[in-house]
């Protein structure tokens, strides 16, 4: 949870004070109850009792300060805002503030009564208690009170503190503070499944995906009750950040408020309204980039992204009309195995322009099977990079080959738009092609492909080591197989692709390359696993974004803020190359910032013929 502390240190500290006090107050309340009805007493100034009193005293202040701070933030600064397009149940609009006020008041009154009660008891003893420093300070306020008044105050505060629990209990299961039980449960019961591997699409009642609450998996319902309504997921969501109708927080909150109001009927087997009426909107569902930022940031382990994918699965399964561009991409994928609508025989056309031939892995054994990917194979803007990668592999003497026309789109994004049938077809076709080849490991240029091969294909019995090309290049450089001839001298920043950095935690290899080349790496505020989505994932690259600002444009501005002398925006994903090449133009930074694939920089530094001339001019020591 370190990144959560990093992103909101003050709020996290306030929340930590309340949380740890809440946990410890479980014991405090039991002991207070015993003290009230038996001769048992914790008022000892040495040993375990003193330690207990000290912890209770300090945590009481932490809880009071934390709760006050959180209430001021909630009602004074009002950070909890959704954009106008987000679907919110009417009960949620009013309910969020009401719940916060009730729970905040309960904690202030409960902890406050107990804390003042302890101060009264210190005053009754006539001596400050070193093990209750803050209560001793408050005790000075009772100086001069009669013994009877102190006894009365002690009784009133005791009854208030414990009586409030009884008053609050019936409300507790409906409040957001049920998360105090549900969140740990959510974290404990969370499956060990990799983030990059989706569950099979069949829901509990045998239908594909989920259109209604009862078709969600049990943990997707638990998510709603574990949610602490902190809005962190919304803050990092690129769709919400660019004004789309999607808020992963609103999705969970809507689910809970609906369930709270209809729990008895729901538990009794009643059919719930469609999720698209009570949880989120269709526009929101199709805005998700499946970047998983919401999943990673959630402090209680919620996975709102999975609900969105399940809704997509259900929509696709029942033939709901799709975005026309997406529809056409899916048709191309079904027909040709690529989203470009190009015949399969054109897949390796780029390789013909190389001064050497690449082995056909279907015909001769190779050590590395290079799964090139659609964008790297077909997009004319990416083909130069693809050829550069081939030249680097060749220069390093790597034994590699490709599948030529038998390679198909690996299906990562097809699965994430909910087209399960097509995904399975692509997997089958790729597995048939892979079966023809002999190789030790796979290397791929595309993080989306990497994710599918590494995390999705094992469910189909395919288990081989999979590497991203940055991992291979980093090792070749470090082992001296690729030698830097002219160290590069320029300030660069590196963008972590979601499916590489966040999903698969490959963040070190590209940075090792950048440093090995002599470049100065400046990190954007959002980097590594905390990266910001380019906006292409989850099928968005095939859809019409509706003319709104793109996440990639926000990202370019984030990079530009790193300094006027920042020259390169380094990428390691063909889709990023496409997205950011467009974004530097639309933001007006073309010429000021150059988007470049990390492989091109390696090629310049090691002096591969032909590439240095073509690559953007990097300031090298040689110049
Ligand atoms: S996966 Fe990304 S785009 Fe989708 S809801 Fe989560 S943060 Fe938003
Ligand atoms: S889903 Fe997680 S991150 Fe989002 S509001 Fe709920 S607790 Fe916070």
XYZ file of C-alpha atoms and ligand atoms in Angstrom:
639
model
C 0.000 0.000 0.000
C 3.034 2.272 -0.222
C 1.824 4.013 -3.387
C -1.424 4.921 -1.637
C 0.508 6.687 1.106
C 2.582 8.377 -1.550
C -0.398 9.698 -3.480
C -2.372 10.967 -0.459
C -0.019 11.091 2.526
C -2.089 13.387 4.759
C -5.412 11.654 4.157
C -3.744 8.269 4.562
C -2.269 9.358 7.883
C -5.641 10.613 9.125
C -7.281 7.411 7.989
C -4.561 5.281 9.595
C -5.215 7.007 12.931
C -8.922 6.179 12.745
C -8.313 2.650 11.508
C -5.794 1.585 14.157
C -7.891 3.172 16.895
C -10.970 1.335 15.622
C -9.127 -1.980 15.780
C -7.748 -1.314 19.274
C -11.084 -0.041 20.512
C -12.448 -3.558 20.078
C -10.351 -4.483 23.118
C -11.010 -1.171 24.883
C -14.776 -1.629 24.694
C -14.619 -5.175 26.058
C -12.427 -4.119 28.987
C -14.604 -1.061 29.680
C -17.624 -3.351 29.794
C -15.849 -5.645 32.267
C -14.856 -2.676 34.391
C -18.454 -1.474 34.470
C -19.956 -4.751 35.626
C -17.155 -6.495 37.570
C -14.445 -5.461 39.970
C -11.867 -5.621 37.184
C -9.826 -2.405 36.669
C -7.276 -1.185 34.146
C -6.358 1.849 36.209
C -2.858 0.732 37.121
C 0.171 2.862 36.505
C 2.653 0.123 35.802
C 3.039 -3.097 33.848
C 0.749 -4.239 31.043
C -2.128 -2.041 32.228
C 0.014 1.085 31.862
C 1.068 0.079 28.360
C -2.565 -0.616 27.459
C -3.649 2.781 28.822
C -0.866 4.544 26.942
C -1.844 2.958 23.619
C -5.542 3.659 24.213
C -4.787 7.259 25.155
C -2.648 7.984 22.093
C -4.951 6.155 19.690
C -7.958 8.052 21.049
C -6.304 11.320 20.094
C -5.240 9.879 16.730
C -8.834 8.805 16.032
C -10.323 12.151 17.073
C -7.794 14.172 15.083
C -8.082 11.806 12.121
C -11.872 11.879 12.089
C -12.039 15.648 12.462
C -9.563 16.051 9.616
C -11.500 13.658 7.388
C -14.813 15.403 8.124
C -13.323 18.820 7.378
C -11.991 17.426 4.130
C -15.272 15.766 3.199
C -17.566 18.702 4.017
C -15.173 21.636 3.731
C -13.077 20.730 0.709
C -15.676 18.419 -0.870
C -13.220 16.174 -2.728
C -15.852 13.582 -3.531
C -17.084 14.724 -6.908
C -18.186 12.811 -9.960
C -18.391 14.373 -13.353
C -21.923 15.077 -14.527
C -21.973 12.181 -16.972
C -21.395 9.499 -14.345
C -24.468 7.428 -13.496
C -25.304 7.784 -9.800
C -28.356 6.331 -8.079
C -30.464 9.104 -6.503
C -29.909 7.504 -3.085
C -26.137 7.764 -3.584
C -26.121 11.500 -4.226
C -27.527 12.269 -0.799
C -26.396 9.074 0.898
C -22.642 9.612 0.677
C -22.734 12.820 2.726
C -25.349 11.465 5.137
C -23.319 8.308 5.803
C -20.133 10.253 6.337
C -21.868 12.592 8.774
C -23.428 9.736 10.772
C -20.275 7.655 10.950
C -18.056 10.653 11.669
C -20.341 11.778 14.487
C -20.446 8.283 15.953
C -16.661 7.991 16.055
C -16.205 11.475 17.505
C -18.843 10.890 20.188
C -17.848 7.327 21.009
C -14.095 7.897 21.217
C -14.540 11.408 22.616
C -16.802 10.189 25.459
C -14.400 7.447 26.388
C -11.408 9.802 26.256
C -13.102 12.403 28.451
C -14.264 9.593 30.749
C -10.652 8.561 31.263
C -9.754 12.191 32.002
C -12.484 12.270 34.642
C -11.081 9.097 36.212
C -7.596 10.630 36.278
C -9.101 13.712 37.956
C -10.847 11.437 40.479
C -7.479 9.895 41.378
C -6.078 13.350 42.091
C -2.767 12.554 40.335
C -1.737 12.924 36.687
C -1.215 9.524 35.041
C 1.959 9.306 32.898
C 0.460 6.382 30.994
C -2.474 8.584 29.917
C -0.733 11.840 29.010
C -3.514 13.429 26.969
C -6.263 12.360 29.397
C -4.165 13.820 32.224
C -4.004 17.101 30.347
C -7.790 17.168 29.933
C -8.161 16.189 33.613
C -6.928 19.655 34.609
C -10.246 21.007 33.270
C -12.035 19.153 36.069
C -9.959 20.760 38.751
C -12.246 21.858 41.582
C -15.133 19.526 40.688
C -16.735 17.756 43.641
C -16.346 14.008 44.074
C -20.040 13.481 43.324
C -19.815 15.526 40.109
C -16.795 13.536 38.969
C -18.554 10.236 39.698
C -21.583 11.409 37.760
C -19.377 12.513 34.816
C -17.581 9.173 34.861
C -20.908 7.287 34.674
C -22.345 9.504 31.940
C -19.269 9.186 29.706
C -19.126 5.402 30.249
C -22.773 4.981 29.247
C -22.400 7.353 26.322
C -19.345 5.568 24.942
C -20.820 2.076 25.203
C -24.450 3.014 24.638
C -23.573 4.633 21.330
C -22.315 1.288 20.085
C -25.737 -0.225 20.715
C -27.405 2.711 18.985
C -25.089 2.465 15.999
C -25.152 -1.333 15.593
C -28.340 -1.609 13.463
C -27.041 1.080 11.130
C -23.547 -0.384 10.863
C -24.208 -3.061 8.181
C -25.703 -0.386 5.908
C -22.934 2.135 6.415
C -19.712 2.330 4.495
C -17.976 1.248 7.707
C -19.024 -2.302 7.070
C -15.783 -2.176 5.100
C -13.949 -2.592 8.398
C -15.012 -6.245 8.243
C -15.495 -6.693 4.513
C -12.232 -5.124 3.375
C -9.977 -7.568 5.267
C -12.219 -10.393 4.056
C -11.881 -9.111 0.502
C -8.102 -8.996 0.789
C -7.838 -12.420 2.428
C -10.181 -14.180 0.006
C -8.763 -12.521 -3.094
C -7.745 -15.060 -5.684
C -4.074 -15.458 -6.513
C -4.951 -15.221 -10.227
C -2.557 -12.888 -12.096
C -4.008 -9.483 -12.888
C -3.512 -10.208 -16.580
C -5.602 -13.374 -16.602
C -9.370 -13.002 -16.840
C -11.767 -15.523 -15.413
C -13.791 -17.604 -17.877
C -16.805 -15.610 -19.057
C -19.521 -17.880 -17.741
C -21.338 -16.371 -14.772
C -22.882 -18.189 -11.830
C -26.171 -18.886 -13.641
C -24.459 -20.156 -16.790
C -24.876 -17.028 -18.913
C -21.990 -15.232 -20.606
C -20.770 -12.167 -18.732
C -23.036 -10.244 -16.407
C -26.074 -8.120 -17.109
C -27.485 -8.193 -13.586
C -26.116 -8.203 -10.063
C -26.890 -11.868 -9.511
C -24.705 -12.768 -12.491
C -21.642 -11.214 -10.899
C -19.268 -13.470 -9.002
C -19.426 -13.470 -5.203
C -16.275 -11.404 -4.897
C -17.687 -8.754 -7.217
C -20.580 -8.343 -4.771
C -18.166 -8.330 -1.841
C -16.257 -5.511 -3.577
C -19.281 -3.269 -3.090
C -19.255 -3.809 0.680
C -15.478 -3.555 0.980
C -15.427 -0.160 -0.761
C -14.428 2.679 1.558
C -15.624 5.287 -0.964
C -12.192 6.872 -1.077
C -12.429 7.695 -4.794
C -8.794 6.822 -5.396
C -9.801 4.605 -8.314
C -11.656 7.482 -9.932
C -8.678 9.803 -9.477
C -6.400 7.471 -11.450
C -8.966 6.452 -14.068
C -7.930 7.811 -17.484
C -11.513 7.615 -18.726
C -12.842 9.747 -15.878
C -9.793 11.993 -16.138
C -10.728 12.839 -19.712
C -14.364 13.608 -18.959
C -15.899 10.265 -19.900
C -18.904 8.849 -18.061
C -16.878 6.218 -16.218
C -16.168 6.224 -12.498
C -15.062 2.897 -11.019
C -15.868 4.284 -7.564
C -19.437 5.151 -8.561
C -19.854 1.625 -9.915
C -19.044 0.062 -6.533
C -20.996 2.642 -4.548
C -24.090 2.253 -6.740
C -23.933 -1.517 -6.272
C -23.827 -1.172 -2.507
C -26.618 1.357 -2.254
C -28.811 -0.787 -4.461
C -28.054 -3.878 -2.375
C -28.610 -2.028 0.898
C -32.101 -1.077 -0.190
C -33.001 -4.401 -1.753
C -30.943 -6.924 0.179
C -33.838 -9.025 1.457
C -35.410 -9.373 -1.990
C -32.023 -9.990 -3.598
C -31.115 -12.662 -1.048
C -34.542 -14.203 -1.624
C -33.736 -14.694 -5.311
C -35.482 -11.675 -6.859
C -34.155 -10.547 -10.229
C -32.248 -7.276 -10.020
C -32.591 -4.533 -12.651
C -29.875 -4.478 -15.349
C -26.466 -3.309 -14.157
C -26.681 -0.672 -16.883
C -29.556 0.904 -14.936
C -28.293 0.639 -11.388
C -24.492 0.460 -11.499
C -23.061 2.193 -14.538
C -23.910 3.389 -18.030
C -23.205 1.861 -21.406
C -20.998 4.808 -22.313
C -18.965 4.154 -19.170
C -18.617 0.460 -19.955
C -17.190 1.244 -23.374
C -14.869 3.957 -22.038
C -12.730 1.602 -19.983
C -9.189 1.119 -21.283
C -8.663 -1.905 -18.986
C -5.558 -0.129 -17.715
C -6.110 -1.699 -14.253
C -5.095 1.512 -12.497
C -8.293 1.257 -10.419
C -7.452 -2.296 -9.400
C -3.908 -1.476 -8.409
C -4.715 1.643 -6.400
C -7.685 0.274 -4.457
C -6.656 -0.064 -0.818
C -9.185 -2.828 -0.184
C -8.443 -4.979 -3.219
C -11.523 -4.133 -5.314
C -11.573 -4.900 -9.032
C -14.228 -2.692 -10.656
C -12.611 -3.252 -14.062
C -13.760 -6.885 -14.005
C -17.406 -5.824 -13.694
C -16.990 -3.638 -16.764
C -15.459 -6.483 -18.763
C -18.239 -8.837 -17.672
C -20.869 -6.326 -18.786
C -19.078 -6.032 -22.144
C -19.090 -9.813 -22.462
C -22.834 -9.908 -21.910
C -23.472 -7.055 -24.372
C -21.345 -8.656 -27.075
C -22.941 -12.036 -26.439
C -26.460 -10.740 -26.946
C -25.466 -8.852 -30.088
C -25.797 -5.332 -28.729
C -24.709 -2.828 -31.426
C -21.024 -1.928 -31.081
C -19.038 1.159 -31.982
C -18.780 0.862 -35.808
C -14.961 1.038 -35.758
C -14.787 -1.665 -33.126
C -17.243 -3.779 -35.089
C -15.138 -3.479 -38.205
C -11.899 -4.274 -36.309
C -13.497 -7.402 -34.857
C -14.714 -8.464 -38.293
C -11.184 -8.029 -39.667
C -9.776 -10.026 -36.787
C -12.245 -12.824 -37.428
C -11.534 -12.848 -41.145
C -7.820 -12.113 -41.358
C -6.479 -12.605 -37.832
C -5.467 -8.937 -37.630
C -7.344 -5.708 -37.011
C -5.882 -4.010 -40.089
C -7.968 -6.056 -42.492
C -4.830 -7.160 -44.330
C -4.345 -10.639 -45.800
C -2.235 -12.892 -43.580
C 0.461 -13.246 -46.243
C 1.275 -9.534 -45.814
C 2.084 -9.954 -42.126
C 5.813 -10.358 -42.597
C 6.163 -8.059 -45.605
C 8.352 -5.704 -43.543
C 10.960 -8.486 -43.242
C 11.572 -8.436 -47.001
C 13.208 -5.026 -46.674
C 15.931 -6.357 -44.379
C 19.408 -7.178 -45.718
C 19.130 -10.656 -44.177
C 16.379 -13.224 -43.972
C 14.589 -14.158 -40.786
C 14.224 -17.839 -40.013
C 10.835 -19.428 -40.462
C 10.282 -20.976 -37.043
C 7.756 -23.390 -38.511
C 10.462 -24.917 -40.669
C 13.594 -24.871 -38.514
C 14.195 -24.833 -34.754
C 15.069 -21.494 -33.160
C 15.950 -20.450 -29.654
C 13.609 -17.464 -29.609
C 10.299 -17.353 -31.374
C 9.584 -13.691 -32.048
C 5.816 -13.086 -31.774
C 5.792 -9.758 -33.560
C 2.201 -8.581 -32.981
C -0.269 -6.758 -35.246
C 0.792 -3.144 -34.876
C 4.478 -3.938 -35.212
C 3.737 -6.020 -38.318
C 1.166 -3.979 -40.225
C 1.248 -0.334 -39.177
C 3.603 1.457 -41.586
C 4.642 3.869 -38.800
C 5.828 0.957 -36.654
C 7.536 -1.134 -39.287
C 10.783 0.846 -39.064
C 10.953 -0.017 -35.358
C 10.191 -3.631 -36.126
C 13.032 -3.767 -38.618
C 15.313 -2.140 -36.047
C 14.458 -4.813 -33.488
C 15.238 -7.474 -36.101
C 18.583 -5.798 -36.838
C 19.443 -5.687 -33.144
C 18.610 -9.359 -32.687
C 20.670 -10.147 -35.769
C 23.599 -7.995 -34.598
C 23.561 -9.835 -31.272
C 23.657 -13.196 -33.024
C 20.338 -14.196 -31.473
C 18.896 -17.396 -32.865
C 15.379 -16.219 -33.664
C 12.564 -16.804 -36.084
C 8.964 -15.773 -36.733
C 5.720 -17.524 -37.648
C 5.223 -15.501 -40.834
C 1.627 -15.657 -42.102
C 0.583 -18.126 -39.382
C 0.824 -15.579 -36.571
C -2.522 -14.115 -35.502
C -3.452 -11.332 -33.134
C -2.863 -12.853 -29.674
C -6.349 -11.759 -28.602
C -5.555 -9.769 -25.466
C -7.757 -6.796 -26.347
C -10.313 -8.945 -28.129
C -10.917 -10.668 -24.809
C -11.139 -7.331 -23.030
C -13.809 -5.993 -25.331
C -15.810 -9.077 -24.374
C -15.545 -11.057 -27.632
C -14.846 -14.402 -25.997
C -15.668 -16.538 -29.034
C -13.245 -14.633 -31.237
C -10.608 -14.696 -28.514
C -10.831 -18.476 -28.316
C -10.625 -18.756 -32.086
C -7.449 -16.640 -32.179
C -5.926 -18.670 -29.350
C -6.650 -21.904 -31.212
C -5.134 -20.577 -34.435
C -2.021 -19.322 -32.664
C -1.610 -22.542 -30.713
C -1.848 -24.533 -33.944
C 0.900 -22.360 -35.460
C 3.048 -22.512 -32.331
C 2.742 -26.284 -32.342
C 4.471 -26.363 -35.724
C 7.480 -24.470 -34.364
C 10.379 -25.559 -32.174
C 11.697 -22.917 -29.806
C 12.887 -22.413 -26.236
C 11.180 -19.114 -25.434
C 8.989 -16.425 -26.934
C 10.010 -12.806 -27.291
C 7.426 -10.242 -28.263
C 7.418 -6.587 -29.228
C 3.931 -5.911 -27.910
C 3.030 -5.681 -24.189
C -0.583 -6.676 -24.922
C 0.637 -9.779 -26.722
C 3.081 -10.380 -23.882
C 0.225 -10.329 -21.396
C -1.928 -12.724 -23.406
C 0.864 -15.245 -24.004
C 2.167 -15.038 -20.466
C -1.087 -14.960 -18.514
C -3.986 -16.084 -20.705
C -2.489 -18.848 -22.833
C -1.413 -21.074 -19.891
C -5.133 -21.760 -19.306
C -5.028 -23.426 -22.743
C -2.029 -25.589 -21.852
C 0.626 -23.288 -23.337
C 3.509 -22.846 -20.907
C 6.781 -21.421 -22.222
C 8.978 -18.573 -21.012
C 7.790 -15.272 -22.515
C 9.973 -12.156 -22.700
C 9.393 -8.608 -23.746
C 12.010 -7.362 -26.192
C 13.253 -4.792 -23.657
C 14.202 -7.653 -21.333
C 16.207 -9.324 -24.089
C 17.885 -6.081 -25.190
C 18.778 -5.146 -21.596
C 20.494 -8.470 -21.130
C 22.318 -8.279 -24.456
C 23.658 -4.848 -23.503
C 24.653 -5.878 -20.002
C 26.430 -8.988 -21.207
C 28.362 -6.881 -23.708
C 26.907 -8.744 -26.677
C 25.528 -5.447 -27.929
C 28.197 -2.803 -27.324
C 27.481 0.894 -27.014
C 29.758 2.631 -29.517
C 28.609 6.162 -28.871
C 26.946 6.904 -25.532
C 23.955 9.175 -26.026
C 23.652 12.449 -24.196
C 20.075 13.641 -23.951
C 17.345 13.985 -21.353
C 14.553 11.484 -21.883
C 11.479 10.222 -20.124
C 10.063 6.743 -20.369
C 6.412 5.749 -20.524
C 5.536 2.408 -18.911
C 2.832 0.621 -20.925
C 0.004 -0.582 -18.657
C 0.264 -4.177 -19.855
C 4.006 -4.201 -19.229
C 4.577 -2.006 -16.183
C 1.365 -2.409 -14.223
C 0.095 -5.821 -15.277
C 3.435 -7.586 -15.482
C 5.760 -5.388 -13.440
C 8.382 -5.110 -16.139
C 9.645 -1.668 -15.278
C 13.366 -2.188 -14.704
C 14.495 -3.575 -18.079
C 13.641 -0.509 -20.209
C 15.285 1.748 -17.626
C 18.396 -0.434 -17.565
C 18.625 0.039 -21.333
C 18.162 3.797 -21.133
C 20.878 4.123 -18.517
C 23.219 1.756 -20.366
C 22.985 4.068 -23.376
C 24.157 7.023 -21.275
C 20.842 8.876 -21.420
C 19.534 10.968 -18.541
C 16.238 9.473 -17.422
C 13.672 11.847 -15.941
C 10.657 10.167 -14.457
C 7.166 11.504 -14.945
C 5.174 11.729 -11.692
C 3.176 8.684 -12.777
C 5.631 5.963 -13.662
C 6.432 2.304 -13.085
C 3.427 0.357 -11.835
C 1.769 3.696 -11.178
C 1.896 4.593 -14.871
C -0.845 6.486 -16.727
C -2.677 4.822 -19.579
C -2.121 6.006 -23.160
C -5.809 5.375 -23.808
C -5.389 2.582 -26.364
C -6.045 -0.507 -24.254
C -9.179 -2.572 -23.847
C -10.022 -2.062 -27.511
C -10.068 1.753 -27.280
C -7.561 1.953 -30.107
C -10.312 0.626 -32.375
C -13.042 2.906 -31.062
C -14.008 6.479 -31.658
C -13.146 8.484 -28.537
C -15.829 11.023 -29.401
C -13.469 13.929 -29.993
C -12.622 14.416 -26.299
C -9.178 15.009 -24.904
C -7.195 11.804 -24.949
C -5.179 10.396 -22.048
C -2.171 10.345 -24.399
C -2.427 14.132 -24.764
C -2.486 14.557 -20.988
C 0.541 12.299 -20.800
C 2.525 14.348 -23.318
C 1.837 17.461 -21.228
C 3.056 15.584 -18.159
C 6.299 14.809 -19.993
C 6.765 18.337 -21.313
C 6.561 19.640 -17.735
C 9.806 17.781 -16.990
C 11.822 20.550 -18.605
C 12.440 22.458 -21.807
C 15.514 20.352 -22.506
C 13.639 17.036 -22.447
C 14.197 15.642 -25.931
C 12.708 12.166 -26.083
C 9.539 10.458 -24.994
C 10.684 6.839 -25.003
C 8.192 4.032 -25.579
C 8.352 0.248 -25.704
C 4.975 -0.619 -27.205
C 3.888 -0.251 -30.840
C 0.473 1.048 -29.753
C 2.171 3.693 -27.613
C 4.222 4.721 -30.601
C 1.000 5.249 -32.554
C -0.861 7.010 -29.727
C 1.942 9.356 -28.708
C 3.078 10.173 -32.235
C -0.450 11.500 -32.751
C -0.564 13.177 -29.337
C 2.617 15.262 -29.830
C 1.027 16.628 -32.982
C -2.398 17.377 -31.516
C -0.882 19.024 -28.433
C 1.420 21.167 -30.571
C 4.659 19.709 -29.198
C 5.893 18.146 -32.417
C 9.491 19.215 -32.910
C 9.834 20.013 -29.216
C 9.478 16.406 -28.028
C 10.240 13.322 -30.104
C 8.481 10.033 -29.505
C 10.934 7.205 -30.047
C 11.023 3.474 -29.461
C 13.729 2.335 -27.071
C 15.058 -0.059 -29.739
C 15.835 2.878 -32.028
C 17.956 4.454 -29.318
C 19.855 1.201 -28.837
C 20.450 1.010 -32.582
C 21.857 4.551 -32.661
C 24.116 3.894 -29.686
C 25.540 0.669 -31.039
C 25.871 2.176 -34.514
C 23.813 -0.192 -36.615
C 24.121 0.761 -40.264
C 21.185 2.628 -41.659
C 19.425 3.246 -38.376
C 21.577 6.087 -37.101
C 20.832 8.106 -40.175
C 17.106 7.525 -39.943
C 16.689 7.936 -36.208
C 15.993 11.354 -34.802
C 19.276 13.142 -34.037
C 20.438 12.162 -30.592
C 23.273 14.188 -29.114
C 26.065 11.689 -28.792
C 29.557 12.097 -27.447
C 30.821 11.469 -30.941
C 29.192 14.638 -32.205
S -9.375 -0.184 -15.801
Fe -8.598 1.913 -16.098
S -10.096 2.863 -17.474
Fe -11.071 1.018 -16.646
S -12.195 1.713 -14.862
Fe -10.197 1.055 -14.145
S -8.953 2.910 -14.132
Fe -10.757 3.354 -15.385
S -13.291 0.825 -5.254
Fe -11.473 0.963 -3.950
S -10.358 2.780 -4.672
Fe -12.448 2.891 -5.486
S -13.592 4.132 -4.022
Fe -13.889 1.988 -3.437
S -12.256 1.578 -1.965
Fe -11.678 3.481 -2.994
